[in-house]
Amino acid sequence: MKISDIGEFGFIDAVKDNTIFRPQSVVVGIGDDGAVYKTTAGMEQIAVIDTMVEGSHFIIGKTASWYDVGYKAVASNLSDIAAMGGVPTHLVLSTAIRPDMDMADLTEMYDGMKAICRKYGVNILGGDTVLSKGSLVITVAAFGEVEAGKAICRSGAKAGDVVAVSHCVGDSSGGLDVLLHGAEGYKRLTQAHKLPVPQIELGRLLVAHHCHSLNDISDGLASESNEIAKASGVVLVLDRARIPVSPELQQWAAAQHTDCWHYVFNGGEDYELIFTMAPRDFDALQQEYPDVTAIGTVEAGKGCVYLQHDGQQTLLPPSGWNHFRNEGEHTIGYNDARRT
Ligand code: ADP
Ligand code: MG
């Protein structure tokens, strides 16, 4: 059955059930002009939004299933809430749908959304359905809350802080490459790309452990670390040897004769966290949550990132790791920026 067979209202009817996973905070859900929800006393509200476009963010049958699309459209939003230290509570969404789309595919996309919403106790409070003559577009806006005054910004890094990341970096873009090549195996990488895990639990622990600055890694470590350095007006010095890279990513990079650092610094959609905090607080955090790795330190200075490796420090621009792109050109703009 095509969506054009049942129309906009038939579609809404087909997807509106099983959308409430945090019932205590909903007054009115899907079905009226607007949704009505309650907030928690003492908490401040967080709002985020993200859009995914068929063909640019995903290719059905190649890099994602419809289930994955729904799951990831929500995951990227929950990651932004995690990156503020918040608890996600609700979302609304907008879908621009081709008239010839199969209801089974759309239902599968909603199954993906509902699965992650169930997992993290997030309500789907409503949406908008419009016709698209081209690609499917899905926009999700999510809401969350954090204790008043406790949201963790990018701007709070202080000289003397430890710089750390969660889990491994680069798996998702490695996974995208695996999928685009149609290669078998590398499940860890392809899962990281298709069904990313928003780091909500860690975000909450970072609030509890007085984290100073926080960002999620949606555009690669080079870009995200520079965002913290710039917003905080400090220098981040990263030690390449300490950056956690999964054996699977190293294996894939070796098999492709590519540089795994390209995925780490320039890749995207890891949805891991990069953060800075006082060394003592970091030790306490690590006791409670071992899957975090110190990768560098914060120094006083003017909003840039240095990468330490083989006894040298070189500037790491937000655009990332140039070595891969300039292969054969002797790492232009990279070695030239050596710090003395
Ligand atoms: P209105 O015309 O008042 O904007 P709609 O007819 O667009 O309302 O939507 C009716 C109800 O269905 C609203 O509660 C809206 O939030 C919900 N809704 C519409 N489209 C979607 C969608 N794609 N997913 C979830 N809920 C939706
Ligand atoms: Mg109305």
mmCIF file of C-alpha atoms and ligand atoms in Angstrom:
data_model
loop_
_atom_site.group_PDB
_atom_site.id
_atom_site.type_symbol
_atom_site.label_atom_id
_atom_site.label_comp_id
_atom_site.label_asym_id
_atom_site.label_seq_id
_atom_site.Cartn_x
_atom_site.Cartn_y
_atom_site.Cartn_z
ATOM 1 C CA MET A 1 0.000 0.000 0.000
ATOM 2 C CA LYS A 2 1.245 3.477 -0.940
ATOM 3 C CA ILE A 3 0.818 6.478 1.335
ATOM 4 C CA SER A 4 -1.197 8.094 -1.480
ATOM 5 C CA ASP A 5 -3.764 5.295 -1.046
ATOM 6 C CA ILE A 6 -4.567 6.274 2.525
ATOM 7 C CA GLY A 7 -3.645 9.967 2.587
ATOM 8 C CA GLU A 8 -2.165 12.150 5.300
ATOM 9 C CA PHE A 9 -4.769 11.318 7.944
ATOM 10 C CA GLY A 10 -4.633 7.602 7.234
ATOM 11 C CA PHE A 11 -0.884 7.823 7.682
ATOM 12 C CA ILE A 12 -1.101 9.675 11.004
ATOM 13 C CA ASP A 13 -3.619 7.094 12.204
ATOM 14 C CA ALA A 14 -1.241 4.302 11.272
ATOM 15 C CA VAL A 15 1.701 5.694 13.234
ATOM 16 C CA LYS A 16 0.152 7.447 16.230
ATOM 17 C CA ASP A 17 0.025 4.466 18.610
ATOM 18 C CA ASN A 18 2.850 3.489 20.953
ATOM 19 C CA THR A 19 4.311 6.956 21.000
ATOM 20 C CA ILE A 20 4.184 7.733 24.718
ATOM 21 C CA PHE A 21 7.016 6.304 26.813
ATOM 22 C CA ARG A 22 7.071 8.914 29.597
ATOM 23 C CA PRO A 23 3.344 9.176 30.328
ATOM 24 C CA GLN A 24 3.629 11.162 33.555
ATOM 25 C CA SER A 25 4.757 14.271 31.692
ATOM 26 C CA VAL A 26 2.157 14.357 28.878
ATOM 27 C CA VAL A 27 -1.180 16.137 29.090
ATOM 28 C CA VAL A 28 -2.106 16.014 25.376
ATOM 29 C CA GLY A 29 -0.265 13.879 22.797
ATOM 30 C CA ILE A 30 -0.828 13.291 19.079
ATOM 31 C CA GLY A 31 -4.290 14.212 17.782
ATOM 32 C CA ASP A 32 -4.902 17.846 18.655
ATOM 33 C CA ASP A 33 -3.536 21.103 17.284
ATOM 34 C CA GLY A 34 -0.690 21.040 19.724
ATOM 35 C CA ALA A 35 0.758 18.781 22.371
ATOM 36 C CA VAL A 36 0.794 19.783 26.026
ATOM 37 C CA TYR A 37 3.510 18.561 28.377
ATOM 38 C CA LYS A 38 4.755 19.110 31.889
ATOM 39 C CA THR A 39 8.240 20.111 32.929
ATOM 40 C CA THR A 40 9.988 19.107 36.136
ATOM 41 C CA ALA A 41 10.385 21.702 38.899
ATOM 42 C CA GLY A 42 13.986 22.850 39.239
ATOM 43 C CA MET A 43 14.941 21.743 35.739
ATOM 44 C CA GLU A 44 15.760 23.910 32.726
ATOM 45 C CA GLN A 45 14.578 22.897 29.270
ATOM 46 C CA ILE A 46 16.814 21.992 26.315
ATOM 47 C CA ALA A 47 15.679 22.127 22.664
ATOM 48 C CA VAL A 48 17.546 20.626 19.691
ATOM 49 C CA ILE A 49 16.734 19.852 16.060
ATOM 50 C CA ASP A 50 18.287 17.829 13.243
ATOM 51 C CA THR A 51 17.311 16.971 9.674
ATOM 52 C CA MET A 52 18.131 13.954 7.530
ATOM 53 C CA VAL A 53 17.693 13.964 3.747
ATOM 54 C CA GLU A 54 17.446 10.810 1.666
ATOM 55 C CA GLY A 55 20.346 10.644 -0.746
ATOM 56 C CA SER A 56 22.586 12.975 1.233
ATOM 57 C CA HIS A 57 22.430 11.545 4.757
ATOM 58 C CA PHE A 58 21.493 7.987 3.864
ATOM 59 C CA ILE A 59 20.981 5.688 0.897
ATOM 60 C CA ILE A 60 18.265 3.126 1.475
ATOM 61 C CA GLY A 61 19.413 -0.428 0.891
ATOM 62 C CA LYS A 62 23.043 0.640 0.945
ATOM 63 C CA THR A 63 23.896 2.658 4.050
ATOM 64 C CA ALA A 64 20.631 2.276 5.964
ATOM 65 C CA SER A 65 17.280 0.521 6.213
ATOM 66 C CA TRP A 66 14.127 2.568 6.897
ATOM 67 C CA TYR A 67 14.307 1.335 10.498
ATOM 68 C CA ASP A 68 17.842 2.729 10.768
ATOM 69 C CA VAL A 69 16.716 6.082 9.358
ATOM 70 C CA GLY A 70 14.045 6.484 12.037
ATOM 71 C CA TYR A 71 16.387 5.305 14.777
ATOM 72 C CA LYS A 72 19.238 7.582 13.746
ATOM 73 C CA ALA A 73 17.076 10.672 13.173
ATOM 74 C CA VAL A 74 16.170 10.417 16.865
ATOM 75 C CA ALA A 75 19.644 9.298 18.039
ATOM 76 C CA SER A 76 21.363 12.393 16.617
ATOM 77 C CA ASN A 77 18.958 14.617 18.544
ATOM 78 C CA LEU A 78 19.333 12.670 21.785
ATOM 79 C CA SER A 79 23.092 12.967 21.342
ATOM 80 C CA ASP A 80 22.795 16.771 21.294
ATOM 81 C CA ILE A 81 20.790 16.613 24.521
ATOM 82 C CA ALA A 82 23.412 14.290 26.045
ATOM 83 C CA ALA A 83 26.037 16.833 24.970
ATOM 84 C CA MET A 84 24.348 19.425 27.193
ATOM 85 C CA GLY A 85 24.225 16.981 30.114
ATOM 86 C CA GLY A 86 20.456 16.595 29.796
ATOM 87 C CA VAL A 87 17.775 13.921 29.999
ATOM 88 C CA PRO A 88 15.681 13.697 26.809
ATOM 89 C CA THR A 89 11.935 13.873 27.391
ATOM 90 C CA HIS A 90 9.949 14.572 24.214
ATOM 91 C CA LEU A 91 10.188 15.039 20.492
ATOM 92 C CA VAL A 92 8.160 16.325 17.574
ATOM 93 C CA LEU A 93 8.965 15.614 13.961
ATOM 94 C CA SER A 94 8.283 16.636 10.415
ATOM 95 C CA THR A 95 8.282 14.220 7.522
ATOM 96 C CA ALA A 96 8.263 15.143 3.851
ATOM 97 C CA ILE A 97 7.176 11.993 2.074
ATOM 98 C CA ARG A 98 7.079 10.946 -1.582
ATOM 99 C CA PRO A 99 3.487 9.955 -2.561
ATOM 100 C CA ASP A 100 4.692 6.672 -4.038
ATOM 101 C CA MET A 101 6.260 5.586 -0.754
ATOM 102 C CA ASP A 102 5.239 2.263 0.681
ATOM 103 C CA MET A 103 3.382 2.330 3.989
ATOM 104 C CA ALA A 104 5.462 -0.683 5.069
ATOM 105 C CA ASP A 105 8.646 1.376 4.690
ATOM 106 C CA LEU A 106 7.190 4.325 6.567
ATOM 107 C CA THR A 107 5.932 2.080 9.352
ATOM 108 C CA GLU A 108 9.393 0.568 9.560
ATOM 109 C CA MET A 109 10.881 4.066 9.902
ATOM 110 C CA TYR A 110 8.470 4.755 12.766
ATOM 111 C CA ASP A 111 9.383 1.396 14.329
ATOM 112 C CA GLY A 112 12.993 2.611 14.431
ATOM 113 C CA MET A 113 11.953 5.902 16.014
ATOM 114 C CA LYS A 114 9.706 4.217 18.546
ATOM 115 C CA ALA A 115 12.374 1.672 19.493
ATOM 116 C CA ILE A 116 14.888 4.323 20.513
ATOM 117 C CA CYS A 117 12.182 6.453 22.143
ATOM 118 C CA ARG A 118 11.117 3.453 24.232
ATOM 119 C CA LYS A 119 14.724 2.778 25.205
ATOM 120 C CA TYR A 120 15.308 6.291 26.515
ATOM 121 C CA GLY A 121 11.783 7.103 27.714
ATOM 122 C CA VAL A 122 11.091 9.822 25.149
ATOM 123 C CA ASN A 123 7.560 10.784 24.039
ATOM 124 C CA ILE A 124 6.657 11.362 20.398
ATOM 125 C CA LEU A 125 4.300 14.285 20.926
ATOM 126 C CA GLY A 126 3.365 15.142 17.382
ATOM 127 C CA GLY A 127 4.490 16.057 13.942
ATOM 128 C CA ASP A 128 3.734 17.344 10.528
ATOM 129 C CA THR A 129 3.261 15.400 7.319
ATOM 130 C CA VAL A 130 3.872 16.982 3.932
ATOM 131 C CA LEU A 131 4.381 15.826 0.398
ATOM 132 C CA SER A 132 7.837 15.749 -1.158
ATOM 133 C CA LYS A 133 8.318 15.496 -4.899
ATOM 134 C CA GLY A 134 11.910 14.442 -4.400
ATOM 135 C CA SER A 135 13.686 12.780 -1.504
ATOM 136 C CA LEU A 136 12.244 11.876 1.862
ATOM 137 C CA VAL A 137 13.193 14.441 4.471
ATOM 138 C CA ILE A 138 12.834 13.850 8.185
ATOM 139 C CA THR A 139 13.336 16.586 10.755
ATOM 140 C CA VAL A 140 13.222 15.755 14.438
ATOM 141 C CA ALA A 141 13.110 18.374 17.185
ATOM 142 C CA ALA A 142 13.737 16.982 20.642
ATOM 143 C CA PHE A 143 13.423 18.400 24.129
ATOM 144 C CA GLY A 144 15.182 17.533 27.318
ATOM 145 C CA GLU A 145 15.908 18.880 30.737
ATOM 146 C CA VAL A 146 18.827 19.468 33.027
ATOM 147 C CA GLU A 147 19.132 20.727 36.601
ATOM 148 C CA ALA A 148 18.927 24.537 36.623
ATOM 149 C CA GLY A 149 22.336 26.084 35.986
ATOM 150 C CA LYS A 150 23.981 22.728 35.235
ATOM 151 C CA ALA A 151 23.878 22.526 31.426
ATOM 152 C CA ILE A 152 27.414 21.827 30.179
ATOM 153 C CA CYS A 153 28.501 24.161 27.383
ATOM 154 C CA ARG A 154 31.415 24.079 24.961
ATOM 155 C CA SER A 155 32.727 27.263 26.480
ATOM 156 C CA GLY A 156 33.745 26.071 29.936
ATOM 157 C CA ALA A 157 37.142 24.423 29.336
ATOM 158 C CA LYS A 158 39.848 25.615 31.738
ATOM 159 C CA ALA A 159 43.647 25.455 31.596
ATOM 160 C CA GLY A 160 44.766 22.367 33.495
ATOM 161 C CA ASP A 161 41.737 20.293 32.448
ATOM 162 C CA VAL A 162 42.022 16.783 31.080
ATOM 163 C CA VAL A 163 40.564 16.339 27.561
ATOM 164 C CA ALA A 164 38.755 13.019 27.225
ATOM 165 C CA VAL A 165 36.503 11.069 24.878
ATOM 166 C CA SER A 166 34.029 8.222 25.328
ATOM 167 C CA HIS A 167 34.524 4.763 23.765
ATOM 168 C CA CYS A 168 36.211 4.835 20.335
ATOM 169 C CA VAL A 169 36.265 7.521 17.665
ATOM 170 C CA GLY A 170 35.950 7.025 13.902
ATOM 171 C CA ASP A 171 33.908 3.818 13.820
ATOM 172 C CA SER A 172 30.856 5.408 12.228
ATOM 173 C CA SER A 173 32.633 6.912 9.249
ATOM 174 C CA GLY A 174 34.628 3.691 8.893
ATOM 175 C CA GLY A 175 31.264 1.902 8.864
ATOM 176 C CA LEU A 176 29.930 4.239 6.185
ATOM 177 C CA ASP A 177 32.940 3.384 4.051
ATOM 178 C CA VAL A 178 32.364 -0.349 4.631
ATOM 179 C CA LEU A 179 28.722 0.038 3.545
ATOM 180 C CA LEU A 180 29.549 2.153 0.486
ATOM 181 C CA HIS A 181 32.091 -0.461 -0.578
ATOM 182 C CA GLY A 182 29.487 -3.187 -0.047
ATOM 183 C CA ALA A 183 32.069 -5.056 2.044
ATOM 184 C CA GLU A 184 31.108 -7.961 4.291
ATOM 185 C CA GLY A 185 31.687 -8.046 8.034
ATOM 186 C CA TYR A 186 32.990 -5.159 10.156
ATOM 187 C CA LYS A 187 29.766 -5.327 12.140
ATOM 188 C CA ARG A 188 31.043 -3.039 14.874
ATOM 189 C CA LEU A 189 31.681 -0.292 12.323
ATOM 190 C CA THR A 190 28.442 -0.664 10.372
ATOM 191 C CA GLN A 191 26.387 -0.785 13.591
ATOM 192 C CA ALA A 192 28.107 2.379 14.788
ATOM 193 C CA HIS A 193 27.038 4.043 11.563
ATOM 194 C CA LYS A 194 23.475 2.719 11.389
ATOM 195 C CA LEU A 195 22.387 2.633 15.014
ATOM 196 C CA PRO A 196 24.518 5.113 16.965
ATOM 197 C CA VAL A 197 24.224 5.195 20.735
ATOM 198 C CA PRO A 198 23.466 8.606 22.265
ATOM 199 C CA GLN A 199 25.657 8.986 25.356
ATOM 200 C CA ILE A 200 22.913 10.066 27.735
ATOM 201 C CA GLU A 201 24.099 8.090 30.744
ATOM 202 C CA LEU A 202 27.599 9.513 30.424
ATOM 203 C CA GLY A 203 26.240 13.038 29.892
ATOM 204 C CA ARG A 204 24.399 12.756 33.190
ATOM 205 C CA LEU A 205 27.548 11.491 34.961
ATOM 206 C CA LEU A 206 29.465 14.427 33.526
ATOM 207 C CA VAL A 207 26.999 16.790 35.200
ATOM 208 C CA ALA A 208 27.461 14.927 38.485
ATOM 209 C CA HIS A 209 31.259 15.054 38.155
ATOM 210 C CA HIS A 210 31.483 18.794 37.429
ATOM 211 C CA CYS A 211 32.587 18.515 33.809
ATOM 212 C CA HIS A 212 33.699 21.926 32.477
ATOM 213 C CA SER A 213 33.008 21.639 28.739
ATOM 214 C CA LEU A 214 31.275 19.110 26.528
ATOM 215 C CA ASN A 215 30.495 18.467 22.863
ATOM 216 C CA ASP A 216 29.227 15.454 20.958
ATOM 217 C CA ILE A 217 31.341 14.174 18.085
ATOM 218 C CA SER A 218 29.058 14.549 15.102
ATOM 219 C CA ASP A 219 31.604 16.033 12.673
ATOM 220 C CA GLY A 220 34.891 14.358 13.592
ATOM 221 C CA LEU A 221 37.333 14.956 16.401
ATOM 222 C CA ALA A 222 39.178 17.803 14.627
ATOM 223 C CA SER A 223 36.072 19.922 14.229
ATOM 224 C CA GLU A 224 34.611 19.183 17.669
ATOM 225 C CA SER A 225 37.840 19.751 19.605
ATOM 226 C CA ASN A 226 38.299 23.072 17.802
ATOM 227 C CA GLU A 227 34.766 24.083 18.758
ATOM 228 C CA ILE A 228 35.603 23.624 22.439
ATOM 229 C CA ALA A 229 38.960 25.405 22.081
ATOM 230 C CA LYS A 230 37.367 28.342 20.283
ATOM 231 C CA ALA A 231 34.287 28.662 22.499
ATOM 232 C CA SER A 232 36.439 28.413 25.648
ATOM 233 C CA GLY A 233 39.352 30.546 24.441
ATOM 234 C CA VAL A 234 41.917 27.885 25.328
ATOM 235 C CA VAL A 235 44.383 25.548 23.612
ATOM 236 C CA LEU A 236 43.685 21.820 23.507
ATOM 237 C CA VAL A 237 46.743 19.615 23.139
ATOM 238 C CA LEU A 238 45.782 16.118 21.999
ATOM 239 C CA ASP A 239 48.145 13.172 22.145
ATOM 240 C CA ARG A 240 47.495 11.051 19.080
ATOM 241 C CA ALA A 241 48.806 7.868 20.676
ATOM 242 C CA ARG A 242 46.139 8.080 23.390
ATOM 243 C CA ILE A 243 43.112 8.470 21.115
ATOM 244 C CA PRO A 244 41.068 5.254 21.299
ATOM 245 C CA VAL A 245 40.662 3.617 17.886
ATOM 246 C CA SER A 246 38.924 0.254 17.594
ATOM 247 C CA PRO A 247 40.838 -2.762 16.220
ATOM 248 C CA GLU A 248 38.082 -3.129 13.592
ATOM 249 C CA LEU A 249 38.683 0.398 12.310
ATOM 250 C CA GLN A 250 42.431 -0.199 12.166
ATOM 251 C CA GLN A 251 41.793 -3.434 10.320
ATOM 252 C CA TRP A 252 39.452 -1.782 7.793
ATOM 253 C CA ALA A 253 41.848 1.119 7.216
ATOM 254 C CA ALA A 254 44.735 -1.311 6.689
ATOM 255 C CA ALA A 255 42.677 -3.396 4.247
ATOM 256 C CA GLN A 256 41.836 -0.221 2.285
ATOM 257 C CA HIS A 257 45.396 1.112 2.479
ATOM 258 C CA THR A 258 43.974 4.261 4.011
ATOM 259 C CA ASP A 259 44.933 6.171 7.111
ATOM 260 C CA CYS A 260 42.683 5.405 10.072
ATOM 261 C CA TRP A 261 43.274 8.929 11.413
ATOM 262 C CA HIS A 262 41.275 10.269 8.530
ATOM 263 C CA TYR A 263 38.174 8.588 9.988
ATOM 264 C CA VAL A 264 39.009 9.737 13.500
ATOM 265 C CA PHE A 265 39.619 13.409 12.747
ATOM 266 C CA ASN A 266 37.484 14.058 9.666
ATOM 267 C CA GLY A 267 34.785 11.432 9.949
ATOM 268 C CA GLY A 268 31.420 12.094 11.458
ATOM 269 C CA GLU A 269 28.368 10.766 13.229
ATOM 270 C CA ASP A 270 30.184 8.953 16.010
ATOM 271 C CA TYR A 271 27.955 10.629 18.584
ATOM 272 C CA GLU A 272 30.573 9.946 21.222
ATOM 273 C CA LEU A 273 31.394 12.749 23.652
ATOM 274 C CA ILE A 274 34.492 14.916 23.962
ATOM 275 C CA PHE A 275 34.817 16.796 27.230
ATOM 276 C CA THR A 276 37.202 18.531 29.578
ATOM 277 C CA MET A 277 37.310 18.428 33.366
ATOM 278 C CA ALA A 278 39.627 18.819 36.324
ATOM 279 C CA PRO A 279 42.018 15.802 36.559
ATOM 280 C CA ARG A 280 40.690 14.790 39.976
ATOM 281 C CA ASP A 281 37.091 14.817 38.729
ATOM 282 C CA PHE A 282 38.128 12.804 35.691
ATOM 283 C CA ASP A 283 39.653 10.096 37.915
ATOM 284 C CA ALA A 284 36.420 9.889 39.909
ATOM 285 C CA LEU A 285 34.370 9.685 36.716
ATOM 286 C CA GLN A 286 36.566 6.912 35.359
ATOM 287 C CA GLN A 287 35.987 4.864 38.509
ATOM 288 C CA GLU A 288 32.282 4.973 37.797
ATOM 289 C CA TYR A 289 32.411 4.836 33.990
ATOM 290 C CA PRO A 290 35.612 3.164 32.731
ATOM 291 C CA ASP A 291 34.862 3.633 29.011
ATOM 292 C CA VAL A 292 36.383 7.110 28.868
ATOM 293 C CA THR A 293 39.935 7.915 27.811
ATOM 294 C CA ALA A 294 42.081 10.939 28.556
ATOM 295 C CA ILE A 295 43.535 12.090 25.231
ATOM 296 C CA GLY A 296 45.096 15.407 26.117
ATOM 297 C CA THR A 297 45.205 18.528 28.220
ATOM 298 C CA VAL A 298 43.932 22.086 28.164
ATOM 299 C CA GLU A 299 46.416 24.963 28.194
ATOM 300 C CA ALA A 300 45.929 28.699 28.343
ATOM 301 C CA GLY A 301 45.932 30.264 24.899
ATOM 302 C CA LYS A 302 43.859 31.372 21.989
ATOM 303 C CA GLY A 303 41.291 28.941 20.699
ATOM 304 C CA CYS A 304 43.162 26.275 18.748
ATOM 305 C CA VAL A 305 44.082 22.603 18.894
ATOM 306 C CA TYR A 306 47.523 20.995 18.686
ATOM 307 C CA LEU A 307 48.107 17.373 17.928
ATOM 308 C CA GLN A 308 51.093 15.794 19.561
ATOM 309 C CA HIS A 309 52.678 12.873 17.800
ATOM 310 C CA ASP A 310 56.205 11.541 17.305
ATOM 311 C CA GLY A 311 57.595 14.177 19.622
ATOM 312 C CA GLN A 312 56.102 17.081 17.676
ATOM 313 C CA GLN A 313 53.092 19.305 18.093
ATOM 314 C CA THR A 314 51.324 20.426 14.949
ATOM 315 C CA LEU A 315 48.212 22.524 14.519
ATOM 316 C CA LEU A 316 45.049 20.500 14.017
ATOM 317 C CA PRO A 317 42.686 22.743 12.045
ATOM 318 C CA PRO A 318 38.894 22.289 12.363
ATOM 319 C CA SER A 319 38.877 20.931 8.819
ATOM 320 C CA GLY A 320 40.809 18.019 10.220
ATOM 321 C CA TRP A 321 43.461 15.639 9.222
ATOM 322 C CA ASN A 322 45.058 16.830 6.008
ATOM 323 C CA HIS A 323 47.394 13.957 5.511
ATOM 324 C CA PHE A 324 44.801 11.767 3.802
ATOM 325 C CA ARG A 325 43.503 14.420 1.450
ATOM 326 C CA ASN A 326 46.960 15.643 0.505
ATOM 327 C CA GLU A 327 48.576 12.287 0.178
ATOM 328 C CA GLY A 328 51.573 12.647 -2.099
ATOM 329 C CA GLU A 329 51.654 16.389 -1.537
ATOM 330 C CA HIS A 330 53.653 16.074 1.614
ATOM 331 C CA THR A 331 50.941 17.062 4.100
ATOM 332 C CA ILE A 332 50.478 20.659 3.026
ATOM 333 C CA GLY A 333 49.432 23.044 5.750
ATOM 334 C CA TYR A 334 50.036 20.445 8.371
ATOM 335 C CA ASN A 335 53.761 20.149 8.973
ATOM 336 C CA ASP A 336 54.015 23.832 8.145
ATOM 337 C CA ALA A 337 52.069 24.613 11.283
ATOM 338 C CA ARG A 338 54.527 22.895 13.588
ATOM 339 C CA ARG A 339 54.556 24.339 17.072
ATOM 340 C CA THR A 340 57.987 25.184 18.383
HETATM 341 P P1 ADP B 1 -2.732 20.666 12.215
HETATM 342 O O1 ADP B 1 -3.394 20.728 10.875
HETATM 343 O O2 ADP B 1 -3.560 21.203 13.318
HETATM 344 O O3 ADP B 1 -1.338 21.196 12.196
HETATM 345 P P2 ADP B 1 -2.267 17.946 11.561
HETATM 346 O O4 ADP B 1 -3.520 17.573 10.869
HETATM 347 O O5 ADP B 1 -1.073 18.284 10.757
HETATM 348 O O6 ADP B 1 -2.594 19.117 12.579
HETATM 349 O O7 ADP B 1 -1.876 16.814 12.570
HETATM 350 C C1 ADP B 1 -2.830 16.177 13.373
HETATM 351 C C2 ADP B 1 -2.124 15.544 14.555
HETATM 352 O O8 ADP B 1 -1.244 14.538 14.087
HETATM 353 C C3 ADP B 1 -1.292 16.537 15.336
HETATM 354 O O9 ADP B 1 -1.389 16.183 16.711
HETATM 355 C C4 ADP B 1 0.102 16.298 14.835
HETATM 356 O O10 ADP B 1 1.066 16.589 15.834
HETATM 357 C C5 ADP B 1 0.091 14.813 14.486
HETATM 358 N N1 ADP B 1 0.980 14.475 13.358
HETATM 359 C C6 ADP B 1 0.945 14.971 12.092
HETATM 360 N N2 ADP B 1 1.900 14.430 11.325
HETATM 361 C C7 ADP B 1 2.601 13.583 12.124
HETATM 362 C C8 ADP B 1 3.720 12.748 11.920
HETATM 363 N N3 ADP B 1 4.360 12.663 10.752
HETATM 364 N N4 ADP B 1 4.142 11.999 12.982
HETATM 365 C C9 ADP B 1 3.532 12.089 14.168
HETATM 366 N N5 ADP B 1 2.466 12.843 14.415
HETATM 367 C C10 ADP B 1 1.989 13.609 13.415
HETATM 368 MG MG MG B 2 -4.809 22.601 13.726
#
